[in-house]
mmCIF file of C-alpha atoms in Angstrom:
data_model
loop_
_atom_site.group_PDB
_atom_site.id
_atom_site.type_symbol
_atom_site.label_atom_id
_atom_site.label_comp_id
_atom_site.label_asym_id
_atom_site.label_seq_id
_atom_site.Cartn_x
_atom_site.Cartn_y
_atom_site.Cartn_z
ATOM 1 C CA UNK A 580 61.241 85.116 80.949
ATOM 2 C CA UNK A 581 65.120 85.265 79.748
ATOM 3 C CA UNK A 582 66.140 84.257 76.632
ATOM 4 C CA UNK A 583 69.470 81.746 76.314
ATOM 5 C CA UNK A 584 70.929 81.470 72.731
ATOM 6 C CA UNK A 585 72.476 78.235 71.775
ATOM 7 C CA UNK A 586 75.740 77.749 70.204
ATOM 8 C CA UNK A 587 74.307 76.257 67.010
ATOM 9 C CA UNK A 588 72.213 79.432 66.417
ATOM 10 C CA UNK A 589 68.375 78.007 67.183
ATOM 11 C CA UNK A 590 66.364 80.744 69.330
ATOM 12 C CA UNK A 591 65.279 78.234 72.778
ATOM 13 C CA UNK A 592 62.808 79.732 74.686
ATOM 14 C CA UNK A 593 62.290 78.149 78.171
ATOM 15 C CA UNK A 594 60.337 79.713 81.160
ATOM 16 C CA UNK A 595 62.912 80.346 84.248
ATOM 17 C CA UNK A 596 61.730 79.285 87.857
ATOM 18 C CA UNK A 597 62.230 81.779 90.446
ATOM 19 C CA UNK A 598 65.226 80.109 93.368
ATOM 20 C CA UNK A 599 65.172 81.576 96.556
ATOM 21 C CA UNK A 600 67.856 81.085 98.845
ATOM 22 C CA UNK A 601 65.947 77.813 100.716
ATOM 23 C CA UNK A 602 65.804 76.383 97.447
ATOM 24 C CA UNK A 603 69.315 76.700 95.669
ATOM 25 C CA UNK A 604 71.097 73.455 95.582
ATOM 26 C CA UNK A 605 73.930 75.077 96.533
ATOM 27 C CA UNK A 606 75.312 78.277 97.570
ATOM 28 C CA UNK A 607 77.769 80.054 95.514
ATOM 29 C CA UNK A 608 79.444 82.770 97.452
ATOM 30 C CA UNK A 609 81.709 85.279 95.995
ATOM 31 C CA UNK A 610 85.393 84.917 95.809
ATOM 32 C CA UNK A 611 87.277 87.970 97.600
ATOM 33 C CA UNK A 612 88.693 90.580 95.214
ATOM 34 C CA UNK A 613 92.943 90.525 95.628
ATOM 35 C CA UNK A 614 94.236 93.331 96.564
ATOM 36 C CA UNK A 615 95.946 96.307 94.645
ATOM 37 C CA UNK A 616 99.364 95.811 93.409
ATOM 38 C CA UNK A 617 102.035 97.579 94.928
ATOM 39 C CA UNK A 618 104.610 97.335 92.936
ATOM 40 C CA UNK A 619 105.698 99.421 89.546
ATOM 41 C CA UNK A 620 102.928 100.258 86.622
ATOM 42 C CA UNK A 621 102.307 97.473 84.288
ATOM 43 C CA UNK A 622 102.763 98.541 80.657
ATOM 44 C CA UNK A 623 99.803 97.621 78.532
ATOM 45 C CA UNK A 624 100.933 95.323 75.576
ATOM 46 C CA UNK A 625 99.392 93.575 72.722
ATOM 47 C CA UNK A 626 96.742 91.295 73.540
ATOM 48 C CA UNK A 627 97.705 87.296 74.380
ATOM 49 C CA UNK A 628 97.543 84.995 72.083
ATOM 50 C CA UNK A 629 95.761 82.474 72.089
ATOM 51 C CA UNK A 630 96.546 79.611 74.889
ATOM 52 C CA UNK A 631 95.560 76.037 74.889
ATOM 53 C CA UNK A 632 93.074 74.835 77.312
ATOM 54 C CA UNK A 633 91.824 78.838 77.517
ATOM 55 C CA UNK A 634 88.569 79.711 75.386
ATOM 56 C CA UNK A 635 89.498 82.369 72.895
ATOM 57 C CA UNK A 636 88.673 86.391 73.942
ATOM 58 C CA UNK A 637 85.896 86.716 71.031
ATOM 59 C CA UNK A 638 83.735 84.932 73.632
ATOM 60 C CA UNK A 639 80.893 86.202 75.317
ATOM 61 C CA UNK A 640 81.699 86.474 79.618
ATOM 62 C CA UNK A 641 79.748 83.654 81.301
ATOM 63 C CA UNK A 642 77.498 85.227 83.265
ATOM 64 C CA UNK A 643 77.902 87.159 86.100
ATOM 65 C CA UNK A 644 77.386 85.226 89.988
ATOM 66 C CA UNK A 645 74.840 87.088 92.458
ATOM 67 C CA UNK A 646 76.233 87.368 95.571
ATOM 68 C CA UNK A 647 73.254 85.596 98.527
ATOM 69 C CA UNK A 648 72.286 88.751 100.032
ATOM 70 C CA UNK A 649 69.877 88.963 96.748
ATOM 71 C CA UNK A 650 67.896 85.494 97.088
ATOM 72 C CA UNK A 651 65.453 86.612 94.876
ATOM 73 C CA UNK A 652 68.093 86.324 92.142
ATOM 74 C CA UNK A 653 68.012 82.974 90.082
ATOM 75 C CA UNK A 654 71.603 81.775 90.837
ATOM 76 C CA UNK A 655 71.347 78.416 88.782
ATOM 77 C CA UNK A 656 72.382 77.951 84.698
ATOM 78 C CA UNK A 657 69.423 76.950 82.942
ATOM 79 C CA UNK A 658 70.461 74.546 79.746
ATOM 80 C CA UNK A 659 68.853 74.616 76.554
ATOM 81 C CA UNK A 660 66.263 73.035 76.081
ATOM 82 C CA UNK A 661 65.465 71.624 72.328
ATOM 83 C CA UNK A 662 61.957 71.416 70.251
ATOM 84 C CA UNK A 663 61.518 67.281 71.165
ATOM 85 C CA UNK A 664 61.730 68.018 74.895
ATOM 86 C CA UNK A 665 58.358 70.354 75.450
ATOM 87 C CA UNK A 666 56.338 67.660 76.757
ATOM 88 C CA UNK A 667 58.273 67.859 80.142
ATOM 89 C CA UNK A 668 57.023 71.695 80.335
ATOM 90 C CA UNK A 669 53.463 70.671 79.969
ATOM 91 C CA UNK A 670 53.183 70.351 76.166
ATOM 92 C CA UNK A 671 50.843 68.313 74.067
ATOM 93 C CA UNK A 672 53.838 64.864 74.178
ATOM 94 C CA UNK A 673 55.127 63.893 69.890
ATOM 95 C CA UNK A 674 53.220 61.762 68.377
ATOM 96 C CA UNK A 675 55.078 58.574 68.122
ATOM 97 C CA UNK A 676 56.321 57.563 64.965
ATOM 98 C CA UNK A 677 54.827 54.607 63.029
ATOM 99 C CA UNK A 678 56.325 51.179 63.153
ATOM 100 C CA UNK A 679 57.569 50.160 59.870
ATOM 101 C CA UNK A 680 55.461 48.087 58.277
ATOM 102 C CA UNK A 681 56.827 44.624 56.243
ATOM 103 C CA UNK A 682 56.386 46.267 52.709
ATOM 104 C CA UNK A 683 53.484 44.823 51.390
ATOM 105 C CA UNK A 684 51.546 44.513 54.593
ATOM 106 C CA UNK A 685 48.094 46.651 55.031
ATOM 107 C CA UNK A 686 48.504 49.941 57.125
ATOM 108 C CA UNK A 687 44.805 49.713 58.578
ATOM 109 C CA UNK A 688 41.987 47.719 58.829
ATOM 110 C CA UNK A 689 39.373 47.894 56.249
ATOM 111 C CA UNK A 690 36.309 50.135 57.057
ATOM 112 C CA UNK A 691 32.991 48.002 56.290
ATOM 113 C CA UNK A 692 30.338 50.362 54.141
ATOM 114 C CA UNK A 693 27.713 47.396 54.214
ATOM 115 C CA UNK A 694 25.906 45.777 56.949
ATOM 116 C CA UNK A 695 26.532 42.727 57.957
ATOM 117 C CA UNK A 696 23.865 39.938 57.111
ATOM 118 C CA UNK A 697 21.138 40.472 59.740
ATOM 119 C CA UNK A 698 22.297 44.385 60.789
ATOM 120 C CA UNK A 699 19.751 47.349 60.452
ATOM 121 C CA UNK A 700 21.395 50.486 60.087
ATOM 122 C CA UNK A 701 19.726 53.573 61.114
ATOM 123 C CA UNK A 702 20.398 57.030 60.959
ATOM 124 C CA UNK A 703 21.425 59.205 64.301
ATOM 125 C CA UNK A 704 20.129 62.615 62.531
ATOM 126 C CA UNK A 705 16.513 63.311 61.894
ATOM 127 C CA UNK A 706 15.637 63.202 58.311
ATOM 128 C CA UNK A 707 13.585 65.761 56.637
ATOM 129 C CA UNK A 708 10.284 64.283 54.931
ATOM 130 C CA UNK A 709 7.617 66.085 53.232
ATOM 131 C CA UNK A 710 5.093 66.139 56.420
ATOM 132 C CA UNK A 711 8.219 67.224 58.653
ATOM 133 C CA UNK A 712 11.329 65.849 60.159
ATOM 134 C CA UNK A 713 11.179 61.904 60.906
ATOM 135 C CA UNK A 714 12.555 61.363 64.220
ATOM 136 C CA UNK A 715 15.619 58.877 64.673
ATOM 137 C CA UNK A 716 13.989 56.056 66.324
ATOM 138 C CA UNK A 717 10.927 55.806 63.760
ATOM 139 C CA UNK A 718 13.216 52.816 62.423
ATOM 140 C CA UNK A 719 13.052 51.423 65.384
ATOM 141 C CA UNK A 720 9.529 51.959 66.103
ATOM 142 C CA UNK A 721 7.808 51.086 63.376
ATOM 143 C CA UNK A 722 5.971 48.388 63.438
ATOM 144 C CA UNK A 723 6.809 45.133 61.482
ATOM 145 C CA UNK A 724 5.024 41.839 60.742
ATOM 146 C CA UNK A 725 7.084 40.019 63.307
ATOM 147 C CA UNK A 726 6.379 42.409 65.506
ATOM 148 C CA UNK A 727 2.228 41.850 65.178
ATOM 149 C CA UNK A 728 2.941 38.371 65.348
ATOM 150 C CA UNK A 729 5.011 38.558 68.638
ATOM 151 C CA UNK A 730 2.865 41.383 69.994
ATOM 152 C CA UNK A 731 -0.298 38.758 69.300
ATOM 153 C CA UNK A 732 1.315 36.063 70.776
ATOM 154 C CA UNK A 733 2.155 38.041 73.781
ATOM 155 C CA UNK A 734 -1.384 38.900 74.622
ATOM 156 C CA UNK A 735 -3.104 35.621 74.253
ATOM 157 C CA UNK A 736 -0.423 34.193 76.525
ATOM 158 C CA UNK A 737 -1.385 37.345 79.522
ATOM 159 C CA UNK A 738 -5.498 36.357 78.824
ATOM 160 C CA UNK A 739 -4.391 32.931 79.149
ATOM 161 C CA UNK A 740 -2.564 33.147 82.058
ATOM 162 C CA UNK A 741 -5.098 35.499 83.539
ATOM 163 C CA UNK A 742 -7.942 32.835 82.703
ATOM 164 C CA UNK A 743 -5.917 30.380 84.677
ATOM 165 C CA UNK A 744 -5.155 32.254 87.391
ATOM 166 C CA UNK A 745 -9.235 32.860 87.885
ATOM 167 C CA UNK A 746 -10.172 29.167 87.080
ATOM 168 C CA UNK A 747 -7.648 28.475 90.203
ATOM 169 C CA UNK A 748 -9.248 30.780 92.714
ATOM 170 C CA UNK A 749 -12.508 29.581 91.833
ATOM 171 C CA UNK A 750 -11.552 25.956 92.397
ATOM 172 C CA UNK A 751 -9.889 26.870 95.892
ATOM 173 C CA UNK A 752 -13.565 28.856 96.688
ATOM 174 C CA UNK A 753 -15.455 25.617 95.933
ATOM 175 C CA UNK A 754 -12.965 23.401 97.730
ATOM 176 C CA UNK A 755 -12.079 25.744 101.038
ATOM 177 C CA UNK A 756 -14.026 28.630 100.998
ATOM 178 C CA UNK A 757 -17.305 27.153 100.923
ATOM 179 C CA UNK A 758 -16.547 24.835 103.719
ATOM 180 C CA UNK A 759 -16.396 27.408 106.018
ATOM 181 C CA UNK A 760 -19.999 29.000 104.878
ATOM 182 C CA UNK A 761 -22.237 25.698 105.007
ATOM 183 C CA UNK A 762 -20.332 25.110 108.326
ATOM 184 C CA UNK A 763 -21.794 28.216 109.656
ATOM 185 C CA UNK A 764 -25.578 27.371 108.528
ATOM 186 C CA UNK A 765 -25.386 23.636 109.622
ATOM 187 C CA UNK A 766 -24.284 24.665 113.354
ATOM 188 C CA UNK A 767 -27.774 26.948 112.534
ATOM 189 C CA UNK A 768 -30.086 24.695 111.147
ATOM 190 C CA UNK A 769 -29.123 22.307 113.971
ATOM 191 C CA UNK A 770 -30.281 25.139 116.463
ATOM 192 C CA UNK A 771 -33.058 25.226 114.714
ATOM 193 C CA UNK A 772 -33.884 21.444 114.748
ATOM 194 C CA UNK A 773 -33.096 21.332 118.275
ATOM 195 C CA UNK A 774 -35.796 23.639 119.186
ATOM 196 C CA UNK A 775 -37.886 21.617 116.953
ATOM 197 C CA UNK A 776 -37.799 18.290 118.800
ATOM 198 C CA UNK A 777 -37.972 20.196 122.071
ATOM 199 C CA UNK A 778 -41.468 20.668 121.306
ATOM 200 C CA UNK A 779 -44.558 19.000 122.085
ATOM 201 C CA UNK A 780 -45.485 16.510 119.631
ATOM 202 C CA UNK A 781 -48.953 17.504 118.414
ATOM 203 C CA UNK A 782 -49.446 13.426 117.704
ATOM 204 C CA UNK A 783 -49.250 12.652 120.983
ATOM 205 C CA UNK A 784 -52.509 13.260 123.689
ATOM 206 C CA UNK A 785 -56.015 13.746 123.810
ATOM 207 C CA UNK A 786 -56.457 14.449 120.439
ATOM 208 C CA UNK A 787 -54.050 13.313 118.369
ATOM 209 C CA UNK A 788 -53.485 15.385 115.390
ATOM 210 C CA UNK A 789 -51.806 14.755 112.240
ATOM 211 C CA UNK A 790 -47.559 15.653 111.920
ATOM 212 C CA UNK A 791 -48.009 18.843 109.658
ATOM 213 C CA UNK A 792 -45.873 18.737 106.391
ATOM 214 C CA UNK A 793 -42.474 20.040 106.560
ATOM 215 C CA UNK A 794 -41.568 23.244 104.527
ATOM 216 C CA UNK A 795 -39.125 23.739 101.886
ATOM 217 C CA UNK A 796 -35.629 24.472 103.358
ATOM 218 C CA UNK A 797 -36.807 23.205 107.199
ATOM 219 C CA UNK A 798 -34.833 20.750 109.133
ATOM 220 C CA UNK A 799 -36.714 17.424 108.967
ATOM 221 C CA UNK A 800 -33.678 15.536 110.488
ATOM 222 C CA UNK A 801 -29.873 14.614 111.076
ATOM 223 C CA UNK A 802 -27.551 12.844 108.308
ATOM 224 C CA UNK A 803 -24.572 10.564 109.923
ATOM 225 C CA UNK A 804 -21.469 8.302 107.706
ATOM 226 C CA UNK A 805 -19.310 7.396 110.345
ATOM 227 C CA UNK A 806 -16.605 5.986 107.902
ATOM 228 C CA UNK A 807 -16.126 9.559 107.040
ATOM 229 C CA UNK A 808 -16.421 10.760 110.128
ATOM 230 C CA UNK A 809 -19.243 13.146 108.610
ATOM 231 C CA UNK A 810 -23.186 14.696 109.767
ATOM 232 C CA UNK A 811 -25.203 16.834 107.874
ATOM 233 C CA UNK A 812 -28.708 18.314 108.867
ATOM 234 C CA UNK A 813 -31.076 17.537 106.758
ATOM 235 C CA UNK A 814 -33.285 19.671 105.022
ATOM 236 C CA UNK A 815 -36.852 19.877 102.832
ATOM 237 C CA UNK A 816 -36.341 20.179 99.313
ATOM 238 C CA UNK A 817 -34.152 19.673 96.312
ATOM 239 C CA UNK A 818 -33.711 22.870 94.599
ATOM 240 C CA UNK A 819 -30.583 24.879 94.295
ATOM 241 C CA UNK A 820 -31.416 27.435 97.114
ATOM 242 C CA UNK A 821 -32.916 24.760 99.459
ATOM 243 C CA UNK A 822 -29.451 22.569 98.680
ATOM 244 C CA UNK A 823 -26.648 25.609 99.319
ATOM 245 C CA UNK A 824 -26.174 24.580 102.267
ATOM 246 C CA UNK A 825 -27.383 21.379 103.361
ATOM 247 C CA UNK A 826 -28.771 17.851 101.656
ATOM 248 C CA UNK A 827 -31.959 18.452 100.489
ATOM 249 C CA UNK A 828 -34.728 15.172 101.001
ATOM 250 C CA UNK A 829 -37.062 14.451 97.751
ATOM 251 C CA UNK A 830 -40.106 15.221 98.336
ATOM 252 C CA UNK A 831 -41.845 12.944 96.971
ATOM 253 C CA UNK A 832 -39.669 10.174 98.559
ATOM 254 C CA UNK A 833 -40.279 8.423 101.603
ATOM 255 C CA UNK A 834 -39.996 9.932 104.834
ATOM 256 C CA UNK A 835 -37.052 8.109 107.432
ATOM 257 C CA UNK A 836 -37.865 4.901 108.409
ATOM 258 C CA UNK A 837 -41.276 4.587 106.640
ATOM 259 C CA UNK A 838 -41.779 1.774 103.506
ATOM 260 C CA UNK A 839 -40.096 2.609 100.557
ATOM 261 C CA UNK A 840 -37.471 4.868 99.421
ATOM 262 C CA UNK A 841 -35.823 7.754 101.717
ATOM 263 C CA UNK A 842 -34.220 9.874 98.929
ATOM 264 C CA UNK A 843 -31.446 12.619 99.904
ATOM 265 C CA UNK A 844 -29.244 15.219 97.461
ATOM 266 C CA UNK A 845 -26.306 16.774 98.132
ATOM 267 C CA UNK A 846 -23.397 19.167 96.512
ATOM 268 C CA UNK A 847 -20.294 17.373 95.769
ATOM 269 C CA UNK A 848 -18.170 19.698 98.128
ATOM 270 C CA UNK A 849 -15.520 18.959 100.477
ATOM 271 C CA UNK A 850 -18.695 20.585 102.911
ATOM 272 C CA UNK A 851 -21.325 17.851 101.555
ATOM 273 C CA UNK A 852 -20.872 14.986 99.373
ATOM 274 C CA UNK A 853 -17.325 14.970 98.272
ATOM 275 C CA UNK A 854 -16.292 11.750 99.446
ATOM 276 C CA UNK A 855 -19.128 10.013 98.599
ATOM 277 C CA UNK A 856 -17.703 7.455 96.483
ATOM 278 C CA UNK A 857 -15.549 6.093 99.115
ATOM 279 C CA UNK A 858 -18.779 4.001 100.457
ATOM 280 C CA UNK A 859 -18.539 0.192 99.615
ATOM 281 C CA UNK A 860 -21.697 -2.318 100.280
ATOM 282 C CA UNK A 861 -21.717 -2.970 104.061
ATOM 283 C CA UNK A 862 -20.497 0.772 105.064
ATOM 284 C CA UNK A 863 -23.215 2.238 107.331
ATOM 285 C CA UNK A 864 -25.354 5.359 106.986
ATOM 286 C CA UNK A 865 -27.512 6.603 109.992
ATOM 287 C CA UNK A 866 -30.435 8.789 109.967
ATOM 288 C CA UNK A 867 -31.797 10.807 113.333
ATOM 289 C CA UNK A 868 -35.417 11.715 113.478
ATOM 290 C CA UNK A 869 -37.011 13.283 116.448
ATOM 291 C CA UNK A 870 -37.978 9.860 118.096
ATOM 292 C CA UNK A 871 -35.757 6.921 116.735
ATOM 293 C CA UNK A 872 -32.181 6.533 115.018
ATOM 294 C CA UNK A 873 -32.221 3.910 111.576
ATOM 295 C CA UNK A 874 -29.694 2.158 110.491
ATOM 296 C CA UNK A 875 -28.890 1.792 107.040
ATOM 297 C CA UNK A 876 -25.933 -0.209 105.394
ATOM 298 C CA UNK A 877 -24.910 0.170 101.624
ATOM 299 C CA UNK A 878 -25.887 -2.710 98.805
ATOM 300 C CA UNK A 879 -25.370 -0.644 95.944
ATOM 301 C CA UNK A 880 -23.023 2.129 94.447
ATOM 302 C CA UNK A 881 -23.267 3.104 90.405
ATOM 303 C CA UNK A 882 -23.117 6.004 88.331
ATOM 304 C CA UNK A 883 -25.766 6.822 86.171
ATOM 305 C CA UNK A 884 -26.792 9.886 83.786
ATOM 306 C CA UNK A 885 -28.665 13.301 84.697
ATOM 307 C CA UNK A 886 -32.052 11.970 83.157
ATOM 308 C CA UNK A 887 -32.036 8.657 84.926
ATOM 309 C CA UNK A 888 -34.593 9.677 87.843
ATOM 310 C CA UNK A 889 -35.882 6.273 88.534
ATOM 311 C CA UNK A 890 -32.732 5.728 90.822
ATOM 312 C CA UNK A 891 -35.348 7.932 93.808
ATOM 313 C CA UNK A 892 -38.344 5.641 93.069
ATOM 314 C CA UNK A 893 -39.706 3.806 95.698
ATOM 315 C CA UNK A 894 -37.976 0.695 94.533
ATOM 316 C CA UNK A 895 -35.142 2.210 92.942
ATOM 317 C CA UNK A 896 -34.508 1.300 89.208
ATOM 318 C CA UNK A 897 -37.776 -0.088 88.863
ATOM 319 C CA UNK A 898 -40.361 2.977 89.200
ATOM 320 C CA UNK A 899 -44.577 2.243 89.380
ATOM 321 C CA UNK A 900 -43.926 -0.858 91.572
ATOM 322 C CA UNK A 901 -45.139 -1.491 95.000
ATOM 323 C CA UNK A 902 -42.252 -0.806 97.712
ATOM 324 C CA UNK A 903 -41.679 -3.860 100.363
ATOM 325 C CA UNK A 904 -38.897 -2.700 102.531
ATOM 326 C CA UNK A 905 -37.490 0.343 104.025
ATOM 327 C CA UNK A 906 -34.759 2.063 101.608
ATOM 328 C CA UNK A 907 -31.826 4.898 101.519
ATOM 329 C CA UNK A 908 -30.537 6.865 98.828
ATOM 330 C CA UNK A 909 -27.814 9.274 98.302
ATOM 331 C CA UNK A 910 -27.446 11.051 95.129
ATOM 332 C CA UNK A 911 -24.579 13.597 93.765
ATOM 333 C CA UNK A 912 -22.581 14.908 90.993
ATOM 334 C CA UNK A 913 -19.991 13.030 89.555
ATOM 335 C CA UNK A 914 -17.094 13.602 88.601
ATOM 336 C CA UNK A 915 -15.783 16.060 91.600
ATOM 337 C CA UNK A 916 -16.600 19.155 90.084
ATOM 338 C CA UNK A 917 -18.326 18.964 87.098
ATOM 339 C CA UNK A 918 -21.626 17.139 87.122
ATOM 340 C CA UNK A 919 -22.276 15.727 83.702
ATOM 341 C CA UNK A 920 -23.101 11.820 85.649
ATOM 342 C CA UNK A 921 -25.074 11.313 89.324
ATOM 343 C CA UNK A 922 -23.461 9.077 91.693
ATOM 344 C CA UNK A 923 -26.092 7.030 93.482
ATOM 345 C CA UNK A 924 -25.566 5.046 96.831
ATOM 346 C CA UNK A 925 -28.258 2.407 98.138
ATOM 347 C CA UNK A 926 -28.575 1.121 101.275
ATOM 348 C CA UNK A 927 -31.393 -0.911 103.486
ATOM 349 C CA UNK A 928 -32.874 -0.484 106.686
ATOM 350 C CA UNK A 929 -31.199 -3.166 108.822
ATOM 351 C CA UNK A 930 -32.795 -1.827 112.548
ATOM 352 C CA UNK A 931 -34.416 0.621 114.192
ATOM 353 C CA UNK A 932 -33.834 2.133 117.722
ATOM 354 C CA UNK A 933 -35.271 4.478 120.279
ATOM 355 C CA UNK A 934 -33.612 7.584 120.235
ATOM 356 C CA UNK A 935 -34.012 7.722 123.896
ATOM 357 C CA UNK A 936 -32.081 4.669 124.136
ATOM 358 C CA UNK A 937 -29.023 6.874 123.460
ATOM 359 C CA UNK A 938 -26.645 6.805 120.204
ATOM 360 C CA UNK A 939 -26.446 3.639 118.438
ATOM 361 C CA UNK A 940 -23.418 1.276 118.575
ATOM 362 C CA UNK A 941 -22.463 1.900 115.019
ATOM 363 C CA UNK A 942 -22.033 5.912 115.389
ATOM 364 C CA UNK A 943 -19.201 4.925 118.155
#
């Protein structure tokens, strides 16, 4: 480091940079020494005064030039460099001053000691307390009326949405999934039924006997509404497990054919009876027994309640009196799923026909 004093007496420190020979801006070679005089001694005499345009001899020498054979040597004047101008060395830069200010005008903005209307304030430091220190975000935490409120309101709406969500998938089971199930035992109970009617019939030779009585959850026989392009297999029985998954016949109700009232029950699914009420009087309903098909067509459609049984007497709606003519009735639940009413259909035998005849004209 070299030191440079400054003609108005302020000690400037400044850090030199070392200037090789590649990086002078210029090289400064030495002027040749003149030679000797030859001539007579010159007589030393009082020192010159002082001349204008000369500085005066009190001076220091300007410093001394280094020839280039030592390029190691700094060979450039460094100027002085003053107290504002340390921020080009790598100094922290002056602050700046302040603007002035019109007088009366404020120098800062107001710092706000109170919160606003609506603000919490809590604390960044944990706060000593009698059972310990009370952790930061225990404002936060704590729970709050609103917060019970919200918190309640927030489950009932997850149960409720959860209770929905079931109510849906059960609805899509009993419209679509059970289709496919009672499709699966119908194709089986009409195996069944099949091999049935292959049989001998024990009424018929020698010695006639009588037809034994069907049981519970047997095919008795086959179930056709060709305006919905539906056929069921038939089945003994009324009960839930003989009705899963076929119509169920009364059994107390007339058999196919015979006098009086042939009485069938059915699930409203889209599998069973679920389009049920889309019969009108005239629409026919065919029934296939081992022997003969019977045509029915539809008089009568109503709704009725649960307790109203006398719609599966043999004269429906008017039960204890004598039957005259051959009748068919189809009873489900109404409305589609729920079953709070009974939809009833009626319908009278209009002709019979040999099943070996083939299919009738009205199944197409």
């Amino acid at each position: 480091m070299s030191r440079h004093r400054a003609t108005d007496g302020e000690d400037q420190t400044a850090i030199i940079p070392r200037v090789t020979e590649e990086s002078a801006p210029r090289a400064v070679r030495p002027s040749p020494r003149p030679a000797a005089p030859t001539g007579p001694p010159v007589v030393p005499g009082p020192p010159p005064g002082p001349v204008a345009g000369r500085p005066p001899a009190d001076l220091p020498p300007p410093p001394a030039r280094v020839p280039l054979d030592r390029p190691e040597t700094p060979t450039a004047i460094i100027p002085a460099v003053s107290s504002d101008a340390t921020g080009l060395l790598g100094a922290v830069p002056p602050v700046p001053p302040k603007p002035d200010l019109p007088e009366g005008a404020a120098t800062a903005a107001p710092v706000r000691t109170q919160p606003r209307r609506g603000e919490r304030v809590v604390k960044l430091r944990p706060e000593q307390t009698d059972d310990g220190y009370k952790s930061v975000y225990s404002e936060l935490t704590r729970p709050t009326i609103g917060s019970r409120i919200r918190a309640g309101v927030r489950g009932v709406g997850e149960l409720l949405i959860t209770l929905g969500v079931i109510v849906l998938l059960f609805a899509a089971y009993e419209v679509w999934g059970t289709t496919a199930i009672i499709g699966g035992h119908q194709d089986t109970l009409g195996q069944q039924l099949d091999q049935q009617w292959d049989q001998p019939d024990p009424t018929v030779g020698p010695t006639p006997s009588a037809s034994p009585k069907p049981l519970a959850g047997n095919a008795i026989a086959r179930l056709y509404i060709p305006k919905l392009d539906k056929q069921w297999v038939v089945v003994e029985g009324v009960t839930q497990k003989d009705i899963r998954y076929a119509p169920g016949h009364y059994p107390s109700s007339a058999d196919p054919g015979k006098i009086g009232n042939f009485a069938v029950a059915g699930h409203r699914n889209r599998a069973t009876f679920w389009r049920l009420d889309e019969l009108d009087n005239g629409d026919v309903i065919v029934v296939e027994t081992k022997t003969q098909w019977f045509v029915y067509k539809v008089v009568r459609t109503r709704i009725v309640r649960p307790t109203q049984v006398e719609v599966v007497a043999p004269v429906p709606g008017e039960p204890g009196k004598k039957p005259t003519q051959a009748m068919v009735t189809l009873t489900t639940c109404n409305p589609k799923l729920d079953n709070y009413q009974r939809l009833i259909v009626h319908g009278e035998l209009t002709r019979t026909q040999a099943r070996s005849d083939g299919q009738p004209a009205e199944l197409g």
